[in-house]
PDB file of C-alpha atoms in Angstrom:
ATOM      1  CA  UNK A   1      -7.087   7.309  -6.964  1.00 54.00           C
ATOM      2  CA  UNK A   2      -7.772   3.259  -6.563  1.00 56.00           C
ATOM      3  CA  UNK A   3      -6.873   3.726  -3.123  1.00 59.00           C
ATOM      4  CA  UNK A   4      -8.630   6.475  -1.881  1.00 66.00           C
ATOM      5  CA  UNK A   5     -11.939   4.864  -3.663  1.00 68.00           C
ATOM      6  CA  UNK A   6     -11.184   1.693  -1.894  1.00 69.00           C
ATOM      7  CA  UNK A   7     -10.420   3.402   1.671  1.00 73.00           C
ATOM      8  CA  UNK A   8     -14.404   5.117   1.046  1.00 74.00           C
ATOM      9  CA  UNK A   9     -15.522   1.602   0.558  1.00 76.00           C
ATOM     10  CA  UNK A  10     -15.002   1.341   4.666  1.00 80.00           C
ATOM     11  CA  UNK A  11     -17.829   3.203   5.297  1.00 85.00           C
ATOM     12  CA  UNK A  12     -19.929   1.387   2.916  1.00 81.00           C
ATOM     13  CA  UNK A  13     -19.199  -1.975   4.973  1.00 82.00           C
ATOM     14  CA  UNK A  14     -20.097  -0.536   7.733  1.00 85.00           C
ATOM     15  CA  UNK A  15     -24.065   0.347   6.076  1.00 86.00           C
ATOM     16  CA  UNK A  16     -23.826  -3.498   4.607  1.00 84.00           C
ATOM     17  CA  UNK A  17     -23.585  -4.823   8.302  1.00 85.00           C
ATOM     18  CA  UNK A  18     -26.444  -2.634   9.048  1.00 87.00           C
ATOM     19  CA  UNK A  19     -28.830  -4.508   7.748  1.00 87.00           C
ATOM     20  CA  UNK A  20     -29.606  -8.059   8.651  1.00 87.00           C
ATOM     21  CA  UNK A  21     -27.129 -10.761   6.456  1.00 78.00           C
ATOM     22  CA  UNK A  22     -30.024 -12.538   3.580  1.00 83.00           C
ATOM     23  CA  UNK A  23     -31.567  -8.442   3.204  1.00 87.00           C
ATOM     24  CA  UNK A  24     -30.382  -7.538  -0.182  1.00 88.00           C
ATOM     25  CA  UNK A  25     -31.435  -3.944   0.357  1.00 90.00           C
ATOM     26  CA  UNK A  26     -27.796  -2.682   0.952  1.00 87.00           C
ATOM     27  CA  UNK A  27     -26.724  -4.123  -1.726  1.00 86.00           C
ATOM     28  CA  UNK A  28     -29.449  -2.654  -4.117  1.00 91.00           C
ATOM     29  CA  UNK A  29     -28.777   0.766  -2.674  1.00 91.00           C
ATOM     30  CA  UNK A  30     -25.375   0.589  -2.958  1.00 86.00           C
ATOM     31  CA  UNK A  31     -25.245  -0.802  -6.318  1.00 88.00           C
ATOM     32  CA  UNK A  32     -27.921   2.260  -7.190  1.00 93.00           C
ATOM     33  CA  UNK A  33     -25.576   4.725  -5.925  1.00 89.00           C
ATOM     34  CA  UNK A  34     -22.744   3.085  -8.161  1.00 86.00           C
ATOM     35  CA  UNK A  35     -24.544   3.626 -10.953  1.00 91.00           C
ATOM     36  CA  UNK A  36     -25.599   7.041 -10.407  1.00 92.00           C
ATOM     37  CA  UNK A  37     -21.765   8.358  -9.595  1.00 87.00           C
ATOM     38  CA  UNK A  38     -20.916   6.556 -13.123  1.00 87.00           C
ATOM     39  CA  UNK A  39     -23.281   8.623 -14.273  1.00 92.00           C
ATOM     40  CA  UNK A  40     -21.710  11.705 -13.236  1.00 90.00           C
ATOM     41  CA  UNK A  41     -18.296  10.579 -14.044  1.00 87.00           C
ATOM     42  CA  UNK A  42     -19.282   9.708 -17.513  1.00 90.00           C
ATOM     43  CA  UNK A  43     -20.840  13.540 -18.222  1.00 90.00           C
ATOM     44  CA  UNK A  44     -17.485  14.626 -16.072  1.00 89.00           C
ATOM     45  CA  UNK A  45     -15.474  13.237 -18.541  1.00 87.00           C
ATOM     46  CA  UNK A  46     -17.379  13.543 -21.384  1.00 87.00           C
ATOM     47  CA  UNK A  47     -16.149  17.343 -21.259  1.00 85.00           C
ATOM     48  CA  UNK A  48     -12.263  16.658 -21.908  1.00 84.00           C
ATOM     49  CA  UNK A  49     -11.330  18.372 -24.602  1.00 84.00           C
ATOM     50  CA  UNK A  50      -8.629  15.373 -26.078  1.00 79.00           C
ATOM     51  CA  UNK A  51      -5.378  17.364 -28.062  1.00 79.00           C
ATOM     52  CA  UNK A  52      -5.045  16.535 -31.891  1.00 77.00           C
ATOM     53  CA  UNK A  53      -2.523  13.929 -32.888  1.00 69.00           C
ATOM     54  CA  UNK A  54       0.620  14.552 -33.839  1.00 71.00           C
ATOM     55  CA  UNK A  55       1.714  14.160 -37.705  1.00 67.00           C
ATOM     56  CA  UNK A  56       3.637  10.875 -36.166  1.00 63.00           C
ATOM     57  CA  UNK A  57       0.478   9.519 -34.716  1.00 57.00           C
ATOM     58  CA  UNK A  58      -1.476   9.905 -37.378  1.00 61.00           C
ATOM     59  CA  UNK A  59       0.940   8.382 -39.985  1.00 69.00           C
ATOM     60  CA  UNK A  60       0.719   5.158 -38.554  1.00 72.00           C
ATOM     61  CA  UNK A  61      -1.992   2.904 -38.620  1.00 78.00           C
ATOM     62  CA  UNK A  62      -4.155   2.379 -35.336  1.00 78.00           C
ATOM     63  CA  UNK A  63      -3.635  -1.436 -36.039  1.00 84.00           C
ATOM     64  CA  UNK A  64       0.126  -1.203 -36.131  1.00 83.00           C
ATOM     65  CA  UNK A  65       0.158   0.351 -33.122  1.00 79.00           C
ATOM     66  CA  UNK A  66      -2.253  -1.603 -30.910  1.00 83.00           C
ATOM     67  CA  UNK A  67      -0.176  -4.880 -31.818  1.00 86.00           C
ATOM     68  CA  UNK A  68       3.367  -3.665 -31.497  1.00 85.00           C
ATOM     69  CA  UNK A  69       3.731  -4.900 -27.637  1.00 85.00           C
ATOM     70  CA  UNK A  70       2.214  -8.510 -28.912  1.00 88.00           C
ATOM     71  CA  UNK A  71       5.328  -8.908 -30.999  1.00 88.00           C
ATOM     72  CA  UNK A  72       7.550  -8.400 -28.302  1.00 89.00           C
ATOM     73  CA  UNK A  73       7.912 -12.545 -26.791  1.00 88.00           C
ATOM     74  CA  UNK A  74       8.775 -10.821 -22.892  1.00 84.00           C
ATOM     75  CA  UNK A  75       5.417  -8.960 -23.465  1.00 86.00           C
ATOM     76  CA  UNK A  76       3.210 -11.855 -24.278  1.00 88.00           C
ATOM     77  CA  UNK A  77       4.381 -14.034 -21.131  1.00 86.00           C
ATOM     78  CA  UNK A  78       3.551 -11.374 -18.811  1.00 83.00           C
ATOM     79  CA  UNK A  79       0.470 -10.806 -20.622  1.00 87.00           C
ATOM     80  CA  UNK A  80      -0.629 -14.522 -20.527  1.00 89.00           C
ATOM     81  CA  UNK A  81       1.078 -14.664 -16.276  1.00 85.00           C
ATOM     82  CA  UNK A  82      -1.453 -11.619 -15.871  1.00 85.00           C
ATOM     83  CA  UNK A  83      -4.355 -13.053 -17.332  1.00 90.00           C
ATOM     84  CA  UNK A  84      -4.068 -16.789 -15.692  1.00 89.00           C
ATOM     85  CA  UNK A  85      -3.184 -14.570 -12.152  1.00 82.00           C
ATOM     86  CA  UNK A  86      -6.303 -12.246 -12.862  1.00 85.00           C
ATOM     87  CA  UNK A  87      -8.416 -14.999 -13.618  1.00 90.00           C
ATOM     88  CA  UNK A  88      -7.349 -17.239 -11.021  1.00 86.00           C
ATOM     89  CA  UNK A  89      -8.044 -14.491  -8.353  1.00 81.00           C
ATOM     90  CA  UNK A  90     -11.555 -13.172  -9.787  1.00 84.00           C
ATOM     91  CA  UNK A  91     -12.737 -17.252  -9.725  1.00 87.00           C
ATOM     92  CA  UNK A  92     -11.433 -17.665  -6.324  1.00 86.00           C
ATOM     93  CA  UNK A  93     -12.217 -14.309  -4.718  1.00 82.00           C
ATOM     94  CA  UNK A  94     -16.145 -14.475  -5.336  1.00 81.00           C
ATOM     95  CA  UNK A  95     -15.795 -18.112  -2.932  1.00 87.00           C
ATOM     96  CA  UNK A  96     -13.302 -16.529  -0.559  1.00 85.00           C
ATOM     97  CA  UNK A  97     -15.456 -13.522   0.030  1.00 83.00           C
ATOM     98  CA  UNK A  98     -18.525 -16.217   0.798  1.00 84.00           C
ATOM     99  CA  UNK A  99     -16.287 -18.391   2.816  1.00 88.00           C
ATOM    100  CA  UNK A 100     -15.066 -15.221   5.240  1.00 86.00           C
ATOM    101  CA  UNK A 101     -19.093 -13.872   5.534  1.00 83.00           C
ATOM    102  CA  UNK A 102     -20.568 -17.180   6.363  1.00 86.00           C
ATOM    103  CA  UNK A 103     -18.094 -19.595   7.860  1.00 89.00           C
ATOM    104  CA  UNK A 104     -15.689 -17.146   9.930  1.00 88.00           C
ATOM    105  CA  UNK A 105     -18.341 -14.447  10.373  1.00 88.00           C
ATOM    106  CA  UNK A 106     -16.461 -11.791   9.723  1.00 88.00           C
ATOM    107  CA  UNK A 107     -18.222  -8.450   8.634  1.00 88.00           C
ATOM    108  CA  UNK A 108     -18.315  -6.794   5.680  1.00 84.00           C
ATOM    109  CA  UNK A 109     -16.423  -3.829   7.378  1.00 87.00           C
ATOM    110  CA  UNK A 110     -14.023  -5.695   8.215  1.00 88.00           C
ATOM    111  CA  UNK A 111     -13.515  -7.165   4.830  1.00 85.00           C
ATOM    112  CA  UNK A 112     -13.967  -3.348   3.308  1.00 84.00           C
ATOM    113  CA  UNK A 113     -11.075  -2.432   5.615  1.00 86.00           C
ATOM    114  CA  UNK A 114      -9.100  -5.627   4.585  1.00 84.00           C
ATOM    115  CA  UNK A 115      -9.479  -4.691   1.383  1.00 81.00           C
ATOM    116  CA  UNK A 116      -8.585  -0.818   1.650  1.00 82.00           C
ATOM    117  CA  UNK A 117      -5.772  -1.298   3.526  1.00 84.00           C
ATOM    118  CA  UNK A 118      -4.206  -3.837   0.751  1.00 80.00           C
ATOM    119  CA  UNK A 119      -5.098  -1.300  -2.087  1.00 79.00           C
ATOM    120  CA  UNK A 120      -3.171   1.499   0.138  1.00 81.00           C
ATOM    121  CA  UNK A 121      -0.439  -0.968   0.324  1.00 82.00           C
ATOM    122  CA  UNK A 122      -0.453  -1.441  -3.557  1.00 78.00           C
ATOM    123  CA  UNK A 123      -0.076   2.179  -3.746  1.00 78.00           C
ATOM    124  CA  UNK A 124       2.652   2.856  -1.878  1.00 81.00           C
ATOM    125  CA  UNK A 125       4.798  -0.201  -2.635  1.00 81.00           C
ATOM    126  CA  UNK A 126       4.597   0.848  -6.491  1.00 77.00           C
ATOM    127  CA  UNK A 127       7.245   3.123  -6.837  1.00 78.00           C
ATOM    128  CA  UNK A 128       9.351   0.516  -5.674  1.00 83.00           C
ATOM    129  CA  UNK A 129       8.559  -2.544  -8.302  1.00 79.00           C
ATOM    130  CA  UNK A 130      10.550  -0.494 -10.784  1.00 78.00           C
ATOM    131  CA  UNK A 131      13.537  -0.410  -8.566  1.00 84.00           C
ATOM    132  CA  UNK A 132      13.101  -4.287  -7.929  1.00 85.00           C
ATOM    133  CA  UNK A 133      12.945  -4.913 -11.319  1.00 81.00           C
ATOM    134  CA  UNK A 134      16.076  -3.387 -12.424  1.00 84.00           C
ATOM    135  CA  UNK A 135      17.583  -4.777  -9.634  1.00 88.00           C
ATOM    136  CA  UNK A 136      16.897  -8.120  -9.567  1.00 89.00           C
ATOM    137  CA  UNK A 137      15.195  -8.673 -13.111  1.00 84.00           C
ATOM    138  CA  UNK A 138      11.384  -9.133 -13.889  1.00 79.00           C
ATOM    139  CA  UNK A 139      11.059 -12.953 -13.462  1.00 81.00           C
ATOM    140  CA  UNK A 140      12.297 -12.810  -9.950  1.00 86.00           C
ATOM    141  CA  UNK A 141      10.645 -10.184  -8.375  1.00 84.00           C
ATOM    142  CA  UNK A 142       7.021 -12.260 -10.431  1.00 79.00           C
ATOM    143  CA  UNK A 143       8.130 -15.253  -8.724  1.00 84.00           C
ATOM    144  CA  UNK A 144       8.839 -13.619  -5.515  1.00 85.00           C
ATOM    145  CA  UNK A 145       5.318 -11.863  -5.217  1.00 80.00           C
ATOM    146  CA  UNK A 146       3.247 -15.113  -6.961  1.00 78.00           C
ATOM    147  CA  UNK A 147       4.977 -17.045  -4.401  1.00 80.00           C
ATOM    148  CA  UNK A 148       3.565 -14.852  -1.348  1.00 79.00           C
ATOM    149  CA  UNK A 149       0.561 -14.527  -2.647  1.00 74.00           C
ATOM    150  CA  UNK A 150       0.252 -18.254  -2.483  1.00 74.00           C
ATOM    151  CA  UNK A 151       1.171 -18.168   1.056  1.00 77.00           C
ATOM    152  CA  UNK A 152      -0.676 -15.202   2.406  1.00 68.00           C
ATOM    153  CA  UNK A 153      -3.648 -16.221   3.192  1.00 62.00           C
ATOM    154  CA  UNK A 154      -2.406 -19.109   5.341  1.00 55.00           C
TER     155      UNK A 154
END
């Protein structure tokens, strides 16, 4: 679903270059019509009917559950590698994104379509991390993919 939301985002590079590059009106608009399809998803949603628990679910405590993966020491190092890689990217990407607009001139459609076409990829390379993994063990394949995602961009 990530995929196909990020392959619509083409078209909405395409309005952004539109428009002359200081106008914040595409932006507005776009950000209005974000906030008017969460809207809709919310009252979309909002009518799932959610199944009752099981007599297992409910015997344990929400607590237990929620911090059962934290005691698990494999757990909390990919948990603390996701959040440094996470954070690392969101801090970099907001200067990246400025960087490609103003310095190389690229447009925003071409960014959208950058940016769709690496979600696609995420998609259909997926069903193959599991097999990786097995194969090779967790670690590797993390240092394998950190390590190219160092030297992508270059």
């Amino acid at each position: 679903m990530v995929s196909v939301v990020n392959v619509l985002g083409i078209p909405l590079g395409w309005f952004a270059d539109r428009f002359p590059p200081d106008d914040p009106l595409p932006y507005a608009l776009l950000f209005l019509l974000a906030a008017v399809i969460g809207q809709f998803d919310i009252l979309i949603h909002n009518r799932v009917v959610e199944p009752a628990p099981t007599h297992s679910q409910v015997s344990e405590s929400f607590w237990k559950l929620a911090f059962n993966p934290f005691r698990q020491q494999n757990f909390r190092k990919l948990l603390l590698f996701g959040c440094a890689q996470n954070f690392a990217v969101f801090f970099a990407d907001t200067f990246v994104v400025l960087f490609f607009l103003q310095n190389l001139k690229l447009s925003q459609l071409f960014l959208a379509t950058a940016a769709s076409l690496m979600w696609v990829m995420r998609s259909v390379m997926a069903r193959y991390w599991g097999f990786l993994g097995d194969r090779f063990g967790p670690a590797a394949v993390l240092r394998v993919c950190a390590g190219a995602l160092v030297i992508w961009p270059l």
